[in-house]
Amino acid sequence: MPNAGRAAGVAATTAVTAAWSTAAASTGTPALVVGAPVLGALWLLVVLDSGYLLGREWAHRRRRRADASSGEAWTPPPQVRRPLDHPGVIRRPAAGTLNAHQPVDLQGRYRATGIRLAVLPALAVTFLTVQTVLLPQGGDLGRGFVLAEVLLLLAMIWTVWRRQEPSRPWVVSRTRTELFRREMFLIVAQAGPYLGLAPDDVPRTRDARLSLIAASDPARLDQLLYLRHRDDDGSERHWRDEVWRRPGPADADTVERMRTYLDHRIRRQARYFRLAADKCDRAELRFGAVAKGTVVTAVAVALGYAVFLTLAPGTARPTVSLVIALLAAGLPPLCNSVLAVQNLLAFQRLSVSYRETRQELLGHENTLRRLIADHTAEDRGAAFRALALAVESTLTEEHRRWRIIVAKPEFDAGL
């Protein structure tokens, strides 16, 4: 659903809920009174489903504007040839031509569902607490709160059962996208399956491999991640070994290919990982602060009420008791929901992986810079191809770590 449709859905459900609640309060009709909490629960489900995606899109736009104004939107120097300017390189297929959604959209849908499941138990406890504390005698409104709690729990159970392997579409889409991107730079480096090929043979090999990536199932995509050939007899030949066993092309534009690979592959990826790690660190600090603040608030509420009862025994007002009861029942589930979302997004683990990959890329960058500057080095083409495969190996390892972090057989609804 486009973001405009999500915003319209939130606005429509908000208007209906407000009108229904107003009618229930003014008329006192039993059906309207019972339905008001249930409709409120439905409104919360819509807000939870669309609110994250709307906020995410707004944050992305704000970050793009900030990057553009601060000069963070780095692009390689214009004198460095783009990958598409090299013979045999074509634009990789967009993920949207192979899937209904881009990887970033699939990531958003996965996280929005996980956040909803993390928050639903706390909301269900809140509805039940309101009924037991404020409406102990039941009545139409009390029955409505109980039905709303049941609705929230059923929504949680239905989502968990329906979304088995919830991260799989996102993982498969990103894996395919990364393979397309890697293929483009293998052609630039003339390495891997393109080692030693005549210029006329590159398009045929390229088209066959792109078609294979586009049509492969998840298991086959996992095999394509490995930097190796698999022969018909089952033996394997690693691409890095082949660099030194088979002669590569002695092109006059090897230095230009190295500069392209340096700026468009290594430096751009290193910058991405730096920005991604910084964003993960900031988000992790925010989640930690919210979780700690919730716990401290819960402790302060309990201690404050204990002091109040000690200093003025038997004079506690019912309103104070009700507020304390609601806070005591609501704050622990809220803290648990924050921790569940923090575990779902795994910002700390992703940041560690991103920073480790960036450090390796910086080492590869320095090596390639020295190779470009060393005009007396023998067989710079072979050294460049070996280095390019080392870079691709580093990026492949990051992708495997990322999959271990984000892949889930099912959502952790038990949290």
GROMACS .gro file of C-alpha atoms in nm:
model
  415
    1MET     CA    1   0.000   0.000   0.000
    2PRO     CA    2   0.144   0.344  -0.090
    3ASN     CA    3   0.212   0.582   0.193
    4ALA     CA    4  -0.069   0.811   0.079
    5GLY     CA    5  -0.311   0.521   0.117
    6ARG     CA    6  -0.174   0.440   0.461
    7ALA     CA    7  -0.216   0.800   0.576
    8ALA     CA    8  -0.571   0.806   0.440
    9GLY     CA    9  -0.647   0.479   0.620
   10VAL     CA   10  -0.520   0.614   0.951
   11ALA     CA   11  -0.719   0.936   0.906
   12ALA     CA   12  -1.038   0.747   0.816
   13THR     CA   13  -1.019   0.505   1.108
   14THR     CA   14  -0.941   0.795   1.343
   15ALA     CA   15  -1.249   0.984   1.226
   16VAL     CA   16  -1.475   0.679   1.258
   17THR     CA   17  -1.341   0.592   1.605
   18ALA     CA   18  -1.386   0.950   1.727
   19ALA     CA   19  -1.741   0.969   1.590
   20TRP     CA   20  -1.835   0.631   1.736
   21SER     CA   21  -1.692   0.717   2.080
   22THR     CA   22  -1.871   1.053   2.080
   23ALA     CA   23  -2.202   0.886   1.993
   24ALA     CA   24  -2.150   0.621   2.261
   25ALA     CA   25  -2.076   0.883   2.528
   26SER     CA   26  -2.371   1.104   2.434
   27THR     CA   27  -2.640   0.838   2.383
   28GLY     CA   28  -2.531   0.557   2.612
   29THR     CA   29  -2.659   0.297   2.365
   30PRO     CA   30  -2.532  -0.046   2.485
   31ALA     CA   31  -2.419  -0.157   2.140
   32LEU     CA   32  -2.226   0.166   2.087
   33VAL     CA   33  -2.071   0.151   2.433
   34VAL     CA   34  -1.957  -0.210   2.390
   35GLY     CA   35  -1.821  -0.138   2.043
   36ALA     CA   36  -1.622   0.173   2.141
   37PRO     CA   37  -1.325  -0.012   2.300
   38VAL     CA   38  -1.333  -0.272   2.021
   39LEU     CA   39  -1.320   0.001   1.759
   40GLY     CA   40  -1.040   0.163   1.957
   41ALA     CA   41  -0.845  -0.164   1.939
   42LEU     CA   42  -0.898  -0.177   1.561
   43TRP     CA   43  -0.772   0.181   1.537
   44LEU     CA   44  -0.458   0.083   1.730
   45LEU     CA   45  -0.399  -0.207   1.490
   46VAL     CA   46  -0.422   0.029   1.190
   47VAL     CA   47  -0.190   0.284   1.354
   48LEU     CA   48   0.063   0.016   1.447
   49ASP     CA   49   0.057  -0.128   1.095
   50SER     CA   50   0.091   0.202   0.910
   51GLY     CA   51   0.253   0.434   1.163
   52TYR     CA   52   0.599   0.279   1.144
   53LEU     CA   53   0.602   0.278   0.764
   54LEU     CA   54   0.487   0.640   0.746
   55GLY     CA   55   0.742   0.750   1.004
   56ARG     CA   56   1.012   0.552   0.826
   57GLU     CA   57   0.942   0.723   0.495
   58TRP     CA   58   0.942   1.065   0.662
   59ALA     CA   59   1.275   0.989   0.833
   60HIS     CA   60   1.429   0.876   0.504
   61ARG     CA   61   1.323   1.197   0.330
   62ARG     CA   62   1.455   1.411   0.614
   63ARG     CA   63   1.787   1.226   0.612
   64ARG     CA   64   1.823   1.265   0.234
   65ARG     CA   65   1.762   1.640   0.264
   66ALA     CA   66   2.010   1.667   0.550
   67ASP     CA   67   2.273   1.471   0.356
   68ALA     CA   68   2.227   1.690   0.051
   69SER     CA   69   2.255   2.013   0.250
   70SER     CA   70   2.559   1.897   0.449
   71GLY     CA   71   2.747   1.751   0.155
   72GLU     CA   72   2.713   1.395   0.282
   73ALA     CA   73   2.560   1.284  -0.048
   74TRP     CA   74   2.899   1.179  -0.182
   75THR     CA   75   2.946   1.082  -0.544
   76PRO     CA   76   3.267   0.964  -0.712
   77PRO     CA   77   3.468   1.226  -0.904
   78PRO     CA   78   3.337   1.285  -1.256
   79GLN     CA   79   3.671   1.191  -1.416
   80VAL     CA   80   3.637   0.835  -1.282
   81ARG     CA   81   3.454   0.614  -1.529
   82ARG     CA   82   3.125   0.471  -1.411
   83PRO     CA   83   3.084   0.093  -1.415
   84LEU     CA   84   2.833   0.124  -1.698
   85ASP     CA   85   3.093   0.299  -1.914
   86HIS     CA   86   3.308  -0.015  -1.930
   87PRO     CA   87   3.255  -0.270  -2.211
   88GLY     CA   88   3.013  -0.550  -2.130
   89VAL     CA   89   2.860  -0.385  -1.823
   90ILE     CA   90   2.486  -0.327  -1.825
   91ARG     CA   91   2.254  -0.183  -1.565
   92ARG     CA   92   2.156  -0.451  -1.318
   93PRO     CA   93   1.785  -0.536  -1.312
   94ALA     CA   94   1.589  -0.342  -1.055
   95ALA     CA   95   1.453  -0.554  -0.773
   96GLY     CA   96   1.105  -0.424  -0.849
   97THR     CA   97   1.112  -0.599  -1.188
   98LEU     CA   98   1.158  -0.935  -1.015
   99ASN     CA   99   0.957  -0.886  -0.696
  100ALA     CA  100   0.645  -0.698  -0.596
  101HIS     CA  101   0.852  -0.482  -0.363
  102GLN     CA  102   1.201  -0.339  -0.338
  103PRO     CA  103   1.425  -0.481  -0.061
  104VAL     CA  104   1.383  -0.161   0.141
  105ASP     CA  105   1.004  -0.201   0.122
  106LEU     CA  106   1.023  -0.564   0.231
  107GLN     CA  107   1.243  -0.458   0.522
  108GLY     CA  108   0.984  -0.201   0.625
  109ARG     CA  109   0.695  -0.451   0.608
  110TYR     CA  110   0.890  -0.706   0.812
  111ARG     CA  111   0.983  -0.457   1.081
  112ALA     CA  112   0.634  -0.304   1.094
  113THR     CA  113   0.483  -0.648   1.155
  114GLY     CA  114   0.743  -0.734   1.418
  115ILE     CA  115   0.689  -0.404   1.602
  116ARG     CA  116   0.313  -0.461   1.601
  117LEU     CA  117   0.358  -0.806   1.752
  118ALA     CA  118   0.594  -0.670   2.017
  119VAL     CA  119   0.345  -0.400   2.122
  120LEU     CA  120   0.023  -0.605   2.110
  121PRO     CA  121   0.080  -0.798   2.438
  122ALA     CA  122   0.136  -0.472   2.626
  123LEU     CA  123  -0.179  -0.324   2.475
  124ALA     CA  124  -0.380  -0.633   2.567
  125VAL     CA  125  -0.256  -0.610   2.927
  126THR     CA  126  -0.347  -0.240   2.932
  127PHE     CA  127  -0.705  -0.306   2.815
  128LEU     CA  128  -0.745  -0.580   3.075
  129THR     CA  129  -0.597  -0.360   3.348
  130VAL     CA  130  -0.835  -0.075   3.266
  131GLN     CA  131  -1.128  -0.315   3.291
  132THR     CA  132  -1.023  -0.474   3.619
  133VAL     CA  133  -0.913  -0.151   3.790
  134LEU     CA  134  -1.158   0.110   3.661
  135LEU     CA  135  -1.455  -0.112   3.572
  136PRO     CA  136  -1.451  -0.400   3.823
  137GLN     CA  137  -1.830  -0.432   3.805
  138GLY     CA  138  -1.823  -0.502   3.434
  139GLY     CA  139  -2.111  -0.337   3.250
  140ASP     CA  140  -2.129  -0.256   2.882
  141LEU     CA  141  -1.799  -0.065   2.878
  142GLY     CA  142  -1.625  -0.340   3.078
  143ARG     CA  143  -1.741  -0.603   2.829
  144GLY     CA  144  -1.614  -0.384   2.549
  145PHE     CA  145  -1.265  -0.367   2.700
  146VAL     CA  146  -1.257  -0.747   2.744
  147LEU     CA  147  -1.365  -0.797   2.381
  148ALA     CA  148  -1.098  -0.548   2.272
  149GLU     CA  149  -0.834  -0.747   2.459
  150VAL     CA  150  -0.952  -1.068   2.291
  151LEU     CA  151  -0.933  -0.895   1.951
  152LEU     CA  152  -0.574  -0.786   2.012
  153LEU     CA  153  -0.466  -1.133   2.121
  154LEU     CA  154  -0.638  -1.297   1.823
  155ALA     CA  155  -0.466  -1.050   1.589
  156MET     CA  156  -0.131  -1.144   1.741
  157ILE     CA  157  -0.193  -1.519   1.709
  158TRP     CA  158  -0.320  -1.485   1.352
  159THR     CA  159  -0.018  -1.280   1.245
  160VAL     CA  160   0.229  -1.529   1.394
  161TRP     CA  161   0.063  -1.829   1.229
  162ARG     CA  162   0.025  -1.655   0.895
  163ARG     CA  163   0.379  -1.513   0.876
  164GLN     CA  164   0.606  -1.815   0.896
  165GLU     CA  165   0.965  -1.727   0.804
  166PRO     CA  166   0.868  -1.359   0.806
  167SER     CA  167   1.212  -1.229   0.706
  168ARG     CA  168   1.248  -1.460   0.407
  169PRO     CA  169   1.110  -1.225   0.136
  170TRP     CA  170   1.344  -0.949   0.255
  171VAL     CA  171   1.646  -1.182   0.275
  172VAL     CA  172   1.583  -1.334  -0.068
  173SER     CA  173   1.529  -0.995  -0.231
  174ARG     CA  174   1.844  -0.843  -0.083
  175THR     CA  175   2.048  -1.154  -0.170
  176ARG     CA  176   1.938  -1.134  -0.533
  177THR     CA  177   2.008  -0.759  -0.542
  178GLU     CA  178   2.357  -0.806  -0.399
  179LEU     CA  179   2.433  -1.077  -0.655
  180PHE     CA  180   2.328  -0.849  -0.940
  181ARG     CA  181   2.548  -0.572  -0.804
  182ARG     CA  182   2.843  -0.807  -0.759
  183GLU     CA  183   2.809  -0.934  -1.115
  184MET     CA  184   2.848  -0.580  -1.248
  185PHE     CA  185   3.176  -0.528  -1.064
  186LEU     CA  186   3.308  -0.873  -1.157
  187ILE     CA  187   3.280  -0.761  -1.518
  188VAL     CA  188   3.463  -0.437  -1.435
  189ALA     CA  189   3.743  -0.634  -1.266
  190GLN     CA  190   3.741  -0.907  -1.534
  191ALA     CA  191   3.748  -1.164  -1.255
  192GLY     CA  192   3.559  -1.476  -1.155
  193PRO     CA  193   3.349  -1.614  -1.442
  194TYR     CA  194   3.481  -1.335  -1.669
  195LEU     CA  195   3.849  -1.414  -1.623
  196GLY     CA  196   4.027  -1.463  -1.955
  197LEU     CA  197   3.712  -1.414  -2.166
  198ALA     CA  198   3.734  -1.247  -2.502
  199PRO     CA  199   3.528  -0.925  -2.527
  200ASP     CA  200   3.276  -1.098  -2.753
  201ASP     CA  201   3.219  -1.376  -2.498
  202VAL     CA  202   3.145  -1.146  -2.203
  203PRO     CA  203   2.783  -1.060  -2.304
  204ARG     CA  204   2.690  -1.426  -2.345
  205THR     CA  205   2.830  -1.523  -2.004
  206ARG     CA  206   2.682  -1.214  -1.844
  207ASP     CA  207   2.331  -1.273  -1.980
  208ALA     CA  208   2.337  -1.638  -1.875
  209ARG     CA  209   2.443  -1.552  -1.521
  210LEU     CA  210   2.193  -1.266  -1.484
  211SER     CA  211   1.914  -1.495  -1.601
  212LEU     CA  212   2.029  -1.758  -1.352
  213ILE     CA  213   2.026  -1.508  -1.064
  214ALA     CA  214   1.682  -1.378  -1.163
  215ALA     CA  215   1.528  -1.728  -1.182
  216SER     CA  216   1.701  -1.899  -0.888
  217ASP     CA  217   1.518  -2.012  -0.578
  218PRO     CA  218   1.655  -1.927  -0.231
  219ALA     CA  219   1.864  -2.245  -0.209
  220ARG     CA  220   2.027  -2.177  -0.546
  221LEU     CA  221   2.091  -1.813  -0.452
  222ASP     CA  222   2.280  -1.935  -0.145
  223GLN     CA  223   2.507  -2.141  -0.368
  224LEU     CA  224   2.568  -1.849  -0.601
  225LEU     CA  225   2.703  -1.645  -0.311
  226TYR     CA  226   3.018  -1.858  -0.303
  227LEU     CA  227   3.306  -1.722  -0.512
  228ARG     CA  228   3.381  -2.042  -0.699
  229HIS     CA  229   3.309  -2.257  -1.002
  230ARG     CA  230   3.138  -2.592  -0.960
  231ASP     CA  231   3.226  -2.836  -1.237
  232ASP     CA  232   3.003  -3.112  -1.366
  233ASP     CA  233   3.196  -3.375  -1.168
  234GLY     CA  234   3.124  -3.190  -0.841
  235SER     CA  235   3.474  -3.044  -0.800
  236GLU     CA  236   3.519  -2.678  -0.716
  237ARG     CA  237   3.760  -2.415  -0.840
  238HIS     CA  238   3.785  -2.102  -0.631
  239TRP     CA  239   3.800  -1.781  -0.830
  240ARG     CA  240   4.092  -1.638  -0.632
  241ASP     CA  241   4.302  -1.941  -0.713
  242GLU     CA  242   4.211  -1.917  -1.080
  243VAL     CA  243   4.351  -1.563  -1.098
  244TRP     CA  244   4.704  -1.698  -1.067
  245ARG     CA  245   4.649  -2.016  -1.268
  246ARG     CA  246   4.496  -1.863  -1.577
  247PRO     CA  247   4.628  -1.557  -1.760
  248GLY     CA  248   4.400  -1.259  -1.755
  249PRO     CA  249   4.354  -0.996  -2.024
  250ALA     CA  250   4.628  -0.736  -2.071
  251ASP     CA  251   4.395  -0.442  -2.128
  252ALA     CA  252   4.525  -0.090  -2.160
  253ASP     CA  253   4.241   0.035  -1.938
  254THR     CA  254   4.334  -0.172  -1.633
  255VAL     CA  255   4.417   0.140  -1.432
  256GLU     CA  256   4.083   0.295  -1.526
  257ARG     CA  257   3.908  -0.024  -1.414
  258MET     CA  258   4.096  -0.007  -1.086
  259ARG     CA  259   3.989   0.352  -1.028
  260THR     CA  260   3.630   0.264  -1.109
  261TYR     CA  261   3.637  -0.027  -0.868
  262LEU     CA  262   3.804   0.184  -0.598
  263ASP     CA  263   3.549   0.468  -0.601
  264HIS     CA  264   3.227   0.298  -0.707
  265ARG     CA  265   3.270  -0.029  -0.517
  266ILE     CA  266   3.508   0.004  -0.223
  267ARG     CA  267   3.470   0.367  -0.120
  268ARG     CA  268   3.095   0.379  -0.178
  269GLN     CA  269   3.037   0.058   0.020
  270ALA     CA  270   3.265   0.176   0.302
  271ARG     CA  271   3.071   0.503   0.325
  272TYR     CA  272   2.741   0.314   0.334
  273PHE     CA  273   2.859   0.094   0.620
  274ARG     CA  274   2.984   0.396   0.814
  275LEU     CA  275   2.651   0.576   0.785
  276ALA     CA  276   2.455   0.259   0.860
  277ALA     CA  277   2.664   0.185   1.170
  278ASP     CA  278   2.622   0.542   1.297
  279LYS     CA  279   2.246   0.519   1.249
  280CYS     CA  280   2.233   0.185   1.432
  281ASP     CA  281   2.435   0.326   1.722
  282ARG     CA  282   2.202   0.624   1.756
  283ALA     CA  283   1.893   0.404   1.750
  284GLU     CA  284   2.044   0.163   2.004
  285LEU     CA  285   2.113   0.451   2.242
  286ARG     CA  286   1.754   0.573   2.210
  287PHE     CA  287   1.606   0.230   2.276
  288GLY     CA  288   1.835   0.181   2.573
  289ALA     CA  289   1.738   0.517   2.717
  290VAL     CA  290   1.366   0.443   2.677
  291ALA     CA  291   1.399   0.099   2.839
  292LYS     CA  292   1.599   0.235   3.131
  293GLY     CA  293   1.363   0.528   3.172
  294THR     CA  294   1.064   0.295   3.184
  295VAL     CA  295   1.224   0.078   3.451
  296VAL     CA  296   1.330   0.380   3.660
  297THR     CA  297   0.980   0.525   3.631
  298ALA     CA  298   0.824   0.198   3.747
  299VAL     CA  299   1.056   0.185   4.048
  300ALA     CA  300   0.990   0.552   4.129
  301VAL     CA  301   0.614   0.496   4.114
  302ALA     CA  302   0.633   0.200   4.352
  303LEU     CA  303   0.864   0.380   4.596
  304GLY     CA  304   0.657   0.697   4.586
  305TYR     CA  305   0.341   0.510   4.665
  306ALA     CA  306   0.516   0.326   4.951
  307VAL     CA  307   0.627   0.659   5.097
  308PHE     CA  308   0.277   0.799   5.055
  309LEU     CA  309   0.124   0.506   5.242
  310THR     CA  310   0.386   0.533   5.516
  311LEU     CA  311   0.340   0.905   5.577
  312ALA     CA  312  -0.039   0.905   5.546
  313PRO     CA  313  -0.167   0.554   5.626
  314GLY     CA  314  -0.532   0.497   5.559
  315THR     CA  315  -0.578   0.828   5.377
  316ALA     CA  316  -0.491   0.714   5.030
  317ARG     CA  317  -0.742   0.849   4.781
  318PRO     CA  318  -0.907   0.606   4.540
  319THR     CA  319  -0.784   0.813   4.244
  320VAL     CA  320  -0.423   0.782   4.357
  321SER     CA  321  -0.464   0.407   4.406
  322LEU     CA  322  -0.612   0.367   4.059
  323VAL     CA  323  -0.331   0.565   3.894
  324ILE     CA  324  -0.069   0.363   4.081
  325ALA     CA  325  -0.235   0.037   3.981
  326LEU     CA  326  -0.250   0.135   3.614
  327LEU     CA  327   0.112   0.246   3.610
  328ALA     CA  328   0.231  -0.060   3.799
  329ALA     CA  329   0.050  -0.290   3.557
  330GLY     CA  330   0.138  -0.099   3.240
  331LEU     CA  331   0.502   0.000   3.280
  332PRO     CA  332   0.659  -0.351   3.293
  333PRO     CA  333   0.482  -0.468   2.972
  334LEU     CA  334   0.582  -0.141   2.808
  335CYS     CA  335   0.946  -0.200   2.902
  336ASN     CA  336   0.919  -0.555   2.769
  337SER     CA  337   0.779  -0.427   2.440
  338VAL     CA  338   1.070  -0.185   2.403
  339LEU     CA  339   1.317  -0.468   2.465
  340ALA     CA  340   1.132  -0.688   2.215
  341VAL     CA  341   1.153  -0.419   1.945
  342GLN     CA  342   1.520  -0.365   2.030
  343ASN     CA  343   1.585  -0.735   1.985
  344LEU     CA  344   1.390  -0.741   1.659
  345LEU     CA  345   1.584  -0.454   1.502
  346ALA     CA  346   1.921  -0.583   1.637
  347PHE     CA  347   2.091  -0.249   1.588
  348GLN     CA  348   2.389  -0.328   1.810
  349ARG     CA  349   2.476  -0.652   1.629
  350LEU     CA  350   2.430  -0.490   1.289
  351SER     CA  351   2.653  -0.200   1.389
  352VAL     CA  352   2.933  -0.435   1.492
  353SER     CA  353   2.908  -0.619   1.160
  354TYR     CA  354   2.900  -0.297   0.958
  355ARG     CA  355   3.204  -0.149   1.133
  356GLU     CA  356   3.403  -0.469   1.095
  357THR     CA  357   3.326  -0.479   0.724
  358ARG     CA  358   3.418  -0.113   0.683
  359GLN     CA  359   3.755  -0.170   0.846
  360GLU     CA  360   3.831  -0.451   0.604
  361LEU     CA  361   3.723  -0.235   0.311
  362LEU     CA  362   3.953   0.045   0.425
  363GLY     CA  363   4.243  -0.200   0.419
  364HIS     CA  364   4.148  -0.308   0.067
  365GLU     CA  365   4.121   0.059  -0.032
  366ASN     CA  366   4.476   0.133   0.082
  367THR     CA  367   4.607  -0.174  -0.100
  368LEU     CA  368   4.438  -0.075  -0.424
  369ARG     CA  369   4.560   0.285  -0.396
  370ARG     CA  370   4.918   0.162  -0.366
  371LEU     CA  371   4.866  -0.069  -0.662
  372ILE     CA  372   4.735   0.216  -0.877
  373ALA     CA  373   5.031   0.436  -0.781
  374ASP     CA  374   5.292   0.163  -0.841
  375HIS     CA  375   5.361   0.191  -1.213
  376THR     CA  376   5.653  -0.052  -1.194
  377ALA     CA  377   5.456  -0.345  -1.049
  378GLU     CA  378   5.449  -0.656  -1.265
  379ASP     CA  379   5.114  -0.805  -1.362
  380ARG     CA  380   4.904  -0.538  -1.198
  381GLY     CA  381   4.600  -0.685  -1.369
  382ALA     CA  382   4.629  -1.014  -1.179
  383ALA     CA  383   4.693  -0.834  -0.851
  384PHE     CA  384   4.388  -0.614  -0.911
  385ARG     CA  385   4.165  -0.913  -0.989
  386ALA     CA  386   4.283  -1.095  -0.677
  387LEU     CA  387   4.214  -0.786  -0.468
  388ALA     CA  388   3.870  -0.741  -0.624
  389LEU     CA  389   3.779  -1.098  -0.529
  390ALA     CA  390   3.906  -1.032  -0.176
  391VAL     CA  391   3.670  -0.732  -0.159
  392GLU     CA  392   3.379  -0.939  -0.288
  393SER     CA  393   3.462  -1.204  -0.029
  394THR     CA  394   3.450  -0.939   0.246
  395LEU     CA  395   3.111  -0.816   0.126
  396THR     CA  396   2.981  -1.172   0.099
  397GLU     CA  397   3.084  -1.242   0.458
  398GLU     CA  398   2.901  -0.929   0.570
  399HIS     CA  399   2.593  -1.050   0.388
  400ARG     CA  400   2.611  -1.388   0.562
  401ARG     CA  401   2.642  -1.219   0.902
  402TRP     CA  402   2.349  -0.997   0.819
  403ARG     CA  403   2.137  -1.299   0.730
  404ILE     CA  404   2.222  -1.468   1.060
  405ILE     CA  405   2.115  -1.153   1.246
  406VAL     CA  406   1.786  -1.079   1.068
  407ALA     CA  407   1.661  -1.424   0.963
  408LYS     CA  408   1.380  -1.558   1.184
  409PRO     CA  409   1.176  -1.880   1.147
  410GLU     CA  410   0.887  -1.694   1.310
  411PHE     CA  411   0.822  -1.381   1.511
  412ASP     CA  412   0.901  -1.392   1.882
  413ALA     CA  413   0.541  -1.334   1.991
  414GLY     CA  414   0.620  -1.490   2.328
  415LEU     CA  415   0.798  -1.167   2.422
   0.00000   0.00000   0.00000
